[in-house]
PDB file of C-alpha atoms and ligand atoms in Angstrom:
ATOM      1  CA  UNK A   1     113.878  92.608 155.345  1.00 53.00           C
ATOM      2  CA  UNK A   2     110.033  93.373 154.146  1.00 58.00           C
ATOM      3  CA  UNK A   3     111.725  91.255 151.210  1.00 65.00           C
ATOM      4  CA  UNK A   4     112.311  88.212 152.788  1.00 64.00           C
ATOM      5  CA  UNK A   5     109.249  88.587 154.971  1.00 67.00           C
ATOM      6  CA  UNK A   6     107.340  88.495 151.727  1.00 92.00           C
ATOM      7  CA  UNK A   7     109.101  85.520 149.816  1.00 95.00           C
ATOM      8  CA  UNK A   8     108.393  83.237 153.003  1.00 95.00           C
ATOM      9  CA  UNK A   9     105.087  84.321 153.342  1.00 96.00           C
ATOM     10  CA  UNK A  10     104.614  82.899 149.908  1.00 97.00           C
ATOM     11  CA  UNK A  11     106.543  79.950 150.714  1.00 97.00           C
ATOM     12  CA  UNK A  12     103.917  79.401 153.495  1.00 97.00           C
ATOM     13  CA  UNK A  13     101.253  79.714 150.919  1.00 98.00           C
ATOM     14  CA  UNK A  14     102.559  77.314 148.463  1.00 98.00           C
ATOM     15  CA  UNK A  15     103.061  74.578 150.613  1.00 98.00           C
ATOM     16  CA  UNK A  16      99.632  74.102 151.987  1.00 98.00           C
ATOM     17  CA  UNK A  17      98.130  75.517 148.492  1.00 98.00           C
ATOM     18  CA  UNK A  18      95.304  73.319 146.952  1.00 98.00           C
ATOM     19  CA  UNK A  19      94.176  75.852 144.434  1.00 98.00           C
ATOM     20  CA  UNK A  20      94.467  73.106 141.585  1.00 98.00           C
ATOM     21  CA  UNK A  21      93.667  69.650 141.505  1.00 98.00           C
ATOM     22  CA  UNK A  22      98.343  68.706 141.773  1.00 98.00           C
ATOM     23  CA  UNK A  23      97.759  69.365 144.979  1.00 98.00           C
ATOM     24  CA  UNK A  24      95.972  66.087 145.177  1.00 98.00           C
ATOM     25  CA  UNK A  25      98.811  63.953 143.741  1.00 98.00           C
ATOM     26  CA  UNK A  26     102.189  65.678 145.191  1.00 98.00           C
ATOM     27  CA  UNK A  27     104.065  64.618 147.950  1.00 98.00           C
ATOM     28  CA  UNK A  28     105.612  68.156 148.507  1.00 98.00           C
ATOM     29  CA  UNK A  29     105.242  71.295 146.987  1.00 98.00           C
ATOM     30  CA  UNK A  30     108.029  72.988 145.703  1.00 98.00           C
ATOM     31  CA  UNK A  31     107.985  76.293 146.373  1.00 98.00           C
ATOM     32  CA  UNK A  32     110.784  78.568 144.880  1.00 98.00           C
ATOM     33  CA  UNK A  33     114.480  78.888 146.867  1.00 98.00           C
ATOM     34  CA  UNK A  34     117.532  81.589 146.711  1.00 96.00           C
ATOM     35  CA  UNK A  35     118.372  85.102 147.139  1.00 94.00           C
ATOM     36  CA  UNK A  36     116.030  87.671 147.634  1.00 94.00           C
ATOM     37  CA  UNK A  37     118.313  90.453 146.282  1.00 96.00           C
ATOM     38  CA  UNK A  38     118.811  88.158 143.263  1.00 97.00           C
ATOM     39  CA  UNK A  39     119.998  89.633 139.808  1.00 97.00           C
ATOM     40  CA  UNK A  40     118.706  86.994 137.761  1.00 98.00           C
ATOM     41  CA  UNK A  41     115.689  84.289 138.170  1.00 98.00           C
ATOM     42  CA  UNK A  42     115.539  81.069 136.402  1.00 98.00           C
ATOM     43  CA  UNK A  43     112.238  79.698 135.785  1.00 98.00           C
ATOM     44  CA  UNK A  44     111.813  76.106 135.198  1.00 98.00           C
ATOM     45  CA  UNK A  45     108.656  73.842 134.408  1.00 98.00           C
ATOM     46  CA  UNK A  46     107.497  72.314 137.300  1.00 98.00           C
ATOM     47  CA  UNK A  47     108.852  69.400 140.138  1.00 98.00           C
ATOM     48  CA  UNK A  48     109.915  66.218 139.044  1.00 97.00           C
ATOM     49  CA  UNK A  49     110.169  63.040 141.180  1.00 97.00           C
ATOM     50  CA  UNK A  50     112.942  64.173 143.625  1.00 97.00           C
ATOM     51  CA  UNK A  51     111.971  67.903 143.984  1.00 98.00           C
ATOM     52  CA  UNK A  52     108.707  66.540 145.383  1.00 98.00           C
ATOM     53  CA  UNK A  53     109.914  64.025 147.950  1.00 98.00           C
ATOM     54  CA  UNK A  54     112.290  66.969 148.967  1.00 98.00           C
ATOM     55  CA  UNK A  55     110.325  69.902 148.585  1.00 98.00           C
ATOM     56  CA  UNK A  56     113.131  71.778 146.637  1.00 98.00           C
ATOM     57  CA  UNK A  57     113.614  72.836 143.243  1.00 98.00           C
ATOM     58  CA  UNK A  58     115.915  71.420 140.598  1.00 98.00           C
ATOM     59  CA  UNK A  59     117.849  68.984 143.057  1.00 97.00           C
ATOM     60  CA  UNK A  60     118.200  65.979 141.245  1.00 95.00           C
ATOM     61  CA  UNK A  61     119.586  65.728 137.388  1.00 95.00           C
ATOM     62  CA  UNK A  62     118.610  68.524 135.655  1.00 96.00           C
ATOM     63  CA  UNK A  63     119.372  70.556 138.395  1.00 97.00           C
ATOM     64  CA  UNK A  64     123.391  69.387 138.596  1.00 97.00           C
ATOM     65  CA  UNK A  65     123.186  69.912 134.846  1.00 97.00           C
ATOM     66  CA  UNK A  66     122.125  74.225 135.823  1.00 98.00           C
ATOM     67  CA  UNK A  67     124.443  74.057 138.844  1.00 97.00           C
ATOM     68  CA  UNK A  68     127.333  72.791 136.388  1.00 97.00           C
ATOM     69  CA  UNK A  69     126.541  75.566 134.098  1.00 98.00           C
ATOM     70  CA  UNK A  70     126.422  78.299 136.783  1.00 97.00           C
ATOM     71  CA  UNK A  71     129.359  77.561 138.119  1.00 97.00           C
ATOM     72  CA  UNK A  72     130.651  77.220 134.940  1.00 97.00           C
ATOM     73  CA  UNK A  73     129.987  80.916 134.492  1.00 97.00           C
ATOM     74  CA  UNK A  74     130.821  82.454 137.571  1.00 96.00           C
ATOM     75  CA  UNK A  75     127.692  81.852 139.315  1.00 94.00           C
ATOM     76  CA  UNK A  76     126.464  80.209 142.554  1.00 91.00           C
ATOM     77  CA  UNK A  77     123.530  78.671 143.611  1.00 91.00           C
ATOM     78  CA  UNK A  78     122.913  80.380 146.288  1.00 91.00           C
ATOM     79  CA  UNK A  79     123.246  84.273 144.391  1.00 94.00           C
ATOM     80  CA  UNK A  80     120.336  83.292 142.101  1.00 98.00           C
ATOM     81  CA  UNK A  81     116.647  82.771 142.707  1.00 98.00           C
ATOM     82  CA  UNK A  82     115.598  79.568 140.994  1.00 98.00           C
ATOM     83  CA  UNK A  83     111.533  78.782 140.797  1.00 98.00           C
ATOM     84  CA  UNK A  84     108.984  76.757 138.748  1.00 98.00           C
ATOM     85  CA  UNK A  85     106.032  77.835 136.848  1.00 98.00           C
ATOM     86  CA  UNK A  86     103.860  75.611 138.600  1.00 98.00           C
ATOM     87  CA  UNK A  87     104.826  74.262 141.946  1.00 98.00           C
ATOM     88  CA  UNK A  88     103.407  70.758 142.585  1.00 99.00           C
ATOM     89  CA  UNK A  89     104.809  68.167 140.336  1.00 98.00           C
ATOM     90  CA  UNK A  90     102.169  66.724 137.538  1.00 98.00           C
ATOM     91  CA  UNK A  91     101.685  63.100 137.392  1.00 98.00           C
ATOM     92  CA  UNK A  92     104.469  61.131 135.543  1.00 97.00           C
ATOM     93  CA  UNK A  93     105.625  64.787 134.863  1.00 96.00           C
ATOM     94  CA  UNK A  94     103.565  65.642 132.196  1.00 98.00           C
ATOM     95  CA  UNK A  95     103.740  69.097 130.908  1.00 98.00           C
ATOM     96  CA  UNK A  96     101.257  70.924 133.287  1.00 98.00           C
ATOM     97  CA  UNK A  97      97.890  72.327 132.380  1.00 98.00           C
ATOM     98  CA  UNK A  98      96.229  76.044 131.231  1.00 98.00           C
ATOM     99  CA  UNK A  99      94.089  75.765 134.612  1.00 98.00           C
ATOM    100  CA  UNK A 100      97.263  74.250 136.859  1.00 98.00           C
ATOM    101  CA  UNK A 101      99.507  77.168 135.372  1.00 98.00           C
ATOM    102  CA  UNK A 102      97.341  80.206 135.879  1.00 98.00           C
ATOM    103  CA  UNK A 103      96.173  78.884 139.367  1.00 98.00           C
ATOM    104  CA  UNK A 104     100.055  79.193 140.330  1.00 98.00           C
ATOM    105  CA  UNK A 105     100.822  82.192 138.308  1.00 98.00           C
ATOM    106  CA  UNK A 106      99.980  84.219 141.096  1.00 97.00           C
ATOM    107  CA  UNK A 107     103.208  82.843 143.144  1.00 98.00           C
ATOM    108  CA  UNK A 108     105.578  83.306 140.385  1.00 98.00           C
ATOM    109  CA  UNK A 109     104.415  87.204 139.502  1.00 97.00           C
ATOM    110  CA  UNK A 110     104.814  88.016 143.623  1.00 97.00           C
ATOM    111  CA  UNK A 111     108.331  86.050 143.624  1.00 98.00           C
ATOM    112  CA  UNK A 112     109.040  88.509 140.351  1.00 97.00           C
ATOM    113  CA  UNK A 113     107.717  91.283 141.744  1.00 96.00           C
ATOM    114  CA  UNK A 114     109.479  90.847 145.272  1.00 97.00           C
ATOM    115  CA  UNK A 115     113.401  90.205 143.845  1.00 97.00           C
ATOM    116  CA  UNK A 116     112.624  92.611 141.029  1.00 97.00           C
ATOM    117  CA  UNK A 117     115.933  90.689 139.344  1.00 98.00           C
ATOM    118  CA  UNK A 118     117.826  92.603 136.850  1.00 98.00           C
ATOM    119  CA  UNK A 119     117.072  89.858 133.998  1.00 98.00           C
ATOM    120  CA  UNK A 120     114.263  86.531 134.018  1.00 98.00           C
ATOM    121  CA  UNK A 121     115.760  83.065 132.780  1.00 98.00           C
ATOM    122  CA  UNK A 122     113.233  81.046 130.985  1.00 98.00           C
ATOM    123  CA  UNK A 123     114.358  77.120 130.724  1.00 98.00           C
ATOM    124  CA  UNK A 124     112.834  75.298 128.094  1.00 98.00           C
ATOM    125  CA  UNK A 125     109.631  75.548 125.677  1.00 97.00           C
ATOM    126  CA  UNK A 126     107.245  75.737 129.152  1.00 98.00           C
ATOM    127  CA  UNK A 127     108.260  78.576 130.924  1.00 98.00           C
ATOM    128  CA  UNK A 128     109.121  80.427 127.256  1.00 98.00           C
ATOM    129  CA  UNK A 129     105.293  79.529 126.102  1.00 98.00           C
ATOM    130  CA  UNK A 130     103.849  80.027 129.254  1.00 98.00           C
ATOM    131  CA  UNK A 131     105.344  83.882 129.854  1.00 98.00           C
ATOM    132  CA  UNK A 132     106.274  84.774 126.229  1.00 98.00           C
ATOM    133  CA  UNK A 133     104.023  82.895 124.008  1.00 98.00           C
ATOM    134  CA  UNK A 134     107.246  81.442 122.515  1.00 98.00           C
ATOM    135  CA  UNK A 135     108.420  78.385 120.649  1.00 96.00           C
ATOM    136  CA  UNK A 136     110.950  76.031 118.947  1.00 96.00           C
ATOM    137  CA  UNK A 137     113.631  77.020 121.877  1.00 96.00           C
ATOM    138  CA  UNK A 138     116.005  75.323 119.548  1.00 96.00           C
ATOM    139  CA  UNK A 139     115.216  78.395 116.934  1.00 97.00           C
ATOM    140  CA  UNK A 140     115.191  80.966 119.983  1.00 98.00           C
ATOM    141  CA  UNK A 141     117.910  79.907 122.983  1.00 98.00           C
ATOM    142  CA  UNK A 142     120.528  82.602 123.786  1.00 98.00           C
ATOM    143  CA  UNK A 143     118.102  85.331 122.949  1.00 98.00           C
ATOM    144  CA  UNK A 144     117.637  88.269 125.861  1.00 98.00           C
ATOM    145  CA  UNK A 145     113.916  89.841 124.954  1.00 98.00           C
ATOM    146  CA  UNK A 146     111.970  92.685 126.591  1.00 98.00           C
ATOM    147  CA  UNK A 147     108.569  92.564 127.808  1.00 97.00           C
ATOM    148  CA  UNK A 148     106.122  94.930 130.445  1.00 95.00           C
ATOM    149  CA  UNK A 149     109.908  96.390 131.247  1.00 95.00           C
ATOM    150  CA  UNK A 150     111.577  93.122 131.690  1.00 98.00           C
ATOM    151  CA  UNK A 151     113.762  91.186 130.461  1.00 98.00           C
ATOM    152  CA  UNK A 152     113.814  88.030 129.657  1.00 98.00           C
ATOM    153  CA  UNK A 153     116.638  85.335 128.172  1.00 98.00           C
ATOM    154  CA  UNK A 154     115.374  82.113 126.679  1.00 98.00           C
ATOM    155  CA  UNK A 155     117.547  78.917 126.890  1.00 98.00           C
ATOM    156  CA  UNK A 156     116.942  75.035 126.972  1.00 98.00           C
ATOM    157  CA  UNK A 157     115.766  72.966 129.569  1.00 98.00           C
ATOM    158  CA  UNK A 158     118.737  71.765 131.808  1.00 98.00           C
ATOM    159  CA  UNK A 159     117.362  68.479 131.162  1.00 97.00           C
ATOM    160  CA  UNK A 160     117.661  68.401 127.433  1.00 97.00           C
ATOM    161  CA  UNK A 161     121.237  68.305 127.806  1.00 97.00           C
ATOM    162  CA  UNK A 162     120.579  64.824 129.382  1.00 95.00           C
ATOM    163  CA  UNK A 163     119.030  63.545 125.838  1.00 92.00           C
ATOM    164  CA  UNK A 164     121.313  65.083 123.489  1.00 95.00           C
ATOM    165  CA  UNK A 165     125.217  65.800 124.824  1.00 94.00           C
ATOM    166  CA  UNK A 166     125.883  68.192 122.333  1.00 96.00           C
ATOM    167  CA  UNK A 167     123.512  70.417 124.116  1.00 97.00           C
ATOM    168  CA  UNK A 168     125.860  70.619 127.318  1.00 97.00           C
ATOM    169  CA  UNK A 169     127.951  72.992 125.926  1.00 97.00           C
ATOM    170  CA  UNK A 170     125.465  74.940 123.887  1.00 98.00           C
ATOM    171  CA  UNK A 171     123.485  75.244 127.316  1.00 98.00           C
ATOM    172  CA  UNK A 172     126.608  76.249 129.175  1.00 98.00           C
ATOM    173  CA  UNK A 173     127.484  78.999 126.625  1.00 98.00           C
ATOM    174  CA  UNK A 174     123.873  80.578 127.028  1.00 98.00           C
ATOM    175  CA  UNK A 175     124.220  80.491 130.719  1.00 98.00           C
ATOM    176  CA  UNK A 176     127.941  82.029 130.389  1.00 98.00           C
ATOM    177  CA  UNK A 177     126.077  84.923 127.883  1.00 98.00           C
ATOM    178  CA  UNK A 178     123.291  85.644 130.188  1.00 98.00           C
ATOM    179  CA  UNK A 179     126.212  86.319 133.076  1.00 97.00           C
ATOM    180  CA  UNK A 180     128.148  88.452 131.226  1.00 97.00           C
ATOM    181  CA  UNK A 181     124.745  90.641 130.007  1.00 97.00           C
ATOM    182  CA  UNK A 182     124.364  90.835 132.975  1.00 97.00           C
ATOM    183  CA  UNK A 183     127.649  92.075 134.279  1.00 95.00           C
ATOM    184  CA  UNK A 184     127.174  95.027 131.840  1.00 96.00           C
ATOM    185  CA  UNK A 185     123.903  95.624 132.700  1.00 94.00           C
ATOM    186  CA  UNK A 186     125.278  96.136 135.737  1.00 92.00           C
ATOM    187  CA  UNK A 187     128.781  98.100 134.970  1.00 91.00           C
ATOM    188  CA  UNK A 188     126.407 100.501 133.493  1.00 85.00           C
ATOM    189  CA  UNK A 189     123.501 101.240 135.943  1.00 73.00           C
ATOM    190  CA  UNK A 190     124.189 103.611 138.555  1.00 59.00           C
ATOM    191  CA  UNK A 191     122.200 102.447 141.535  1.00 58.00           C
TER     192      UNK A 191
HETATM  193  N1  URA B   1     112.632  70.264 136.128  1.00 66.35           N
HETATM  194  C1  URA B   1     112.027  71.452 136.321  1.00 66.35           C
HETATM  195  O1  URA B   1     111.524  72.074 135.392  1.00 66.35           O
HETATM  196  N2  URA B   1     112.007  71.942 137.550  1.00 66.35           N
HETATM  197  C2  URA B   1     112.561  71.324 138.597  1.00 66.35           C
HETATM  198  O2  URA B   1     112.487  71.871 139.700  1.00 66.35           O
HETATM  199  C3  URA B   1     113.193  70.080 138.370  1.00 66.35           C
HETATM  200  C4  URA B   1     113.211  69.580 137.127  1.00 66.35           C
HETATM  201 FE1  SF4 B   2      98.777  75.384 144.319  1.00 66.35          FE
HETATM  202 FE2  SF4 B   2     100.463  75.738 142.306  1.00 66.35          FE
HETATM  203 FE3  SF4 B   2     100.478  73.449 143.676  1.00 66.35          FE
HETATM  204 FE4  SF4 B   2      98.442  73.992 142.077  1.00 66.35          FE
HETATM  205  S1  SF4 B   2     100.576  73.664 141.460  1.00 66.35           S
HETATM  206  S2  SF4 B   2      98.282  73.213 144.183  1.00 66.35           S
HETATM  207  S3  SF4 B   2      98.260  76.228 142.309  1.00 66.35           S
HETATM  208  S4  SF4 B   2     101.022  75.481 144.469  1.00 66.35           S
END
């Protein structure tokens, strides 16, 4: 309950935030959506063009290409928490800023800290830079890695499998290997 309280509070806060200068050019913000008793978080870049006339993360192509590849593992929509490192969308969706990313880290660490999910899905070279220092996701997809007690798995971009087909099923075998880490994870906690 105090859970969900919590993620809508920072709903709220996100969508009439002006704490950087996106807030200027966005039609909505996007503020993150899904279960608050989520196992596993995917973290994306920030809005494009349809999440901001909606107001909803990944809804337009990238986002069928993740909700093909959770479903495609086992997974729903609606059992995950999906979010954005920033939450307005940059102009002509440029990759955003130092200042526009640590003026919205402070929604992404309370959405962390609230679901407390079992494992942290980074997707693509901005959210795996921007929370791990990490590059060359090409190098580095399909790896889990621990940090501060969490951890994290790195994988592409749902929209690079728009560029290049032959990263559909590369992308859909990292998703399928972060479920079934996950599934043991589980099998062997207690709780
Ligand atoms: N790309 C992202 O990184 N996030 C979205 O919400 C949509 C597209
Ligand atoms: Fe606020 Fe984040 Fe939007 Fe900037 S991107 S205005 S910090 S919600």
């Amino acid at each position: 309950m105090k859970a969900t309280l919590s993620l809508k509070i920072i709903q709220e806060k996100v969508k009439t935030c002006k704490k950087c200068d996106l807030c200027g050019t966005r039609t909505n913000a996007v503020p993150g959506i899904g279960n608050q008793n989520a196992d596993i978080i995917f973290i994306g870049e920030a809005p494009g063009k349809n999440e901001d006339l909606y107001g909803e993360p990944f809804i337009g192509t990238a986002g069928k290409r993740l909700d093909d590849a959770l479903k495609n593992a086992g997974l729903t929509r609606n059992s995950v928490y999906i979010t954005n490192i920033v939450k307005c969308r940059p102009p002509k969706n440029r990759i955003p800023n130092d200042v526009e990313k640590s003026m919205c880290n402070e929604y992404l660490k309370d959405e962390i800290a609230i679901i407390n999910p079992k494992i942290i899905c980074l997707l693509g070279n901005t959210p795996y830079y921007s929370i791990l220092g990490g590059k060359e996701i090409s190098k580095n997809h399909g790896k889990f890695i621990s940090k501060d007690n969490r951890m994290y798995f790195v994988t592409f971009h749902p929209a690079a499998t728009i560029y290049n087909q032959k990263l559909v099923n590369v992308f859909k075998n990292d998703i399928s290997k972060l479920v079934k880490k996950l599934q043991k994870l589980k099998t062997n906690s207690v709780d």
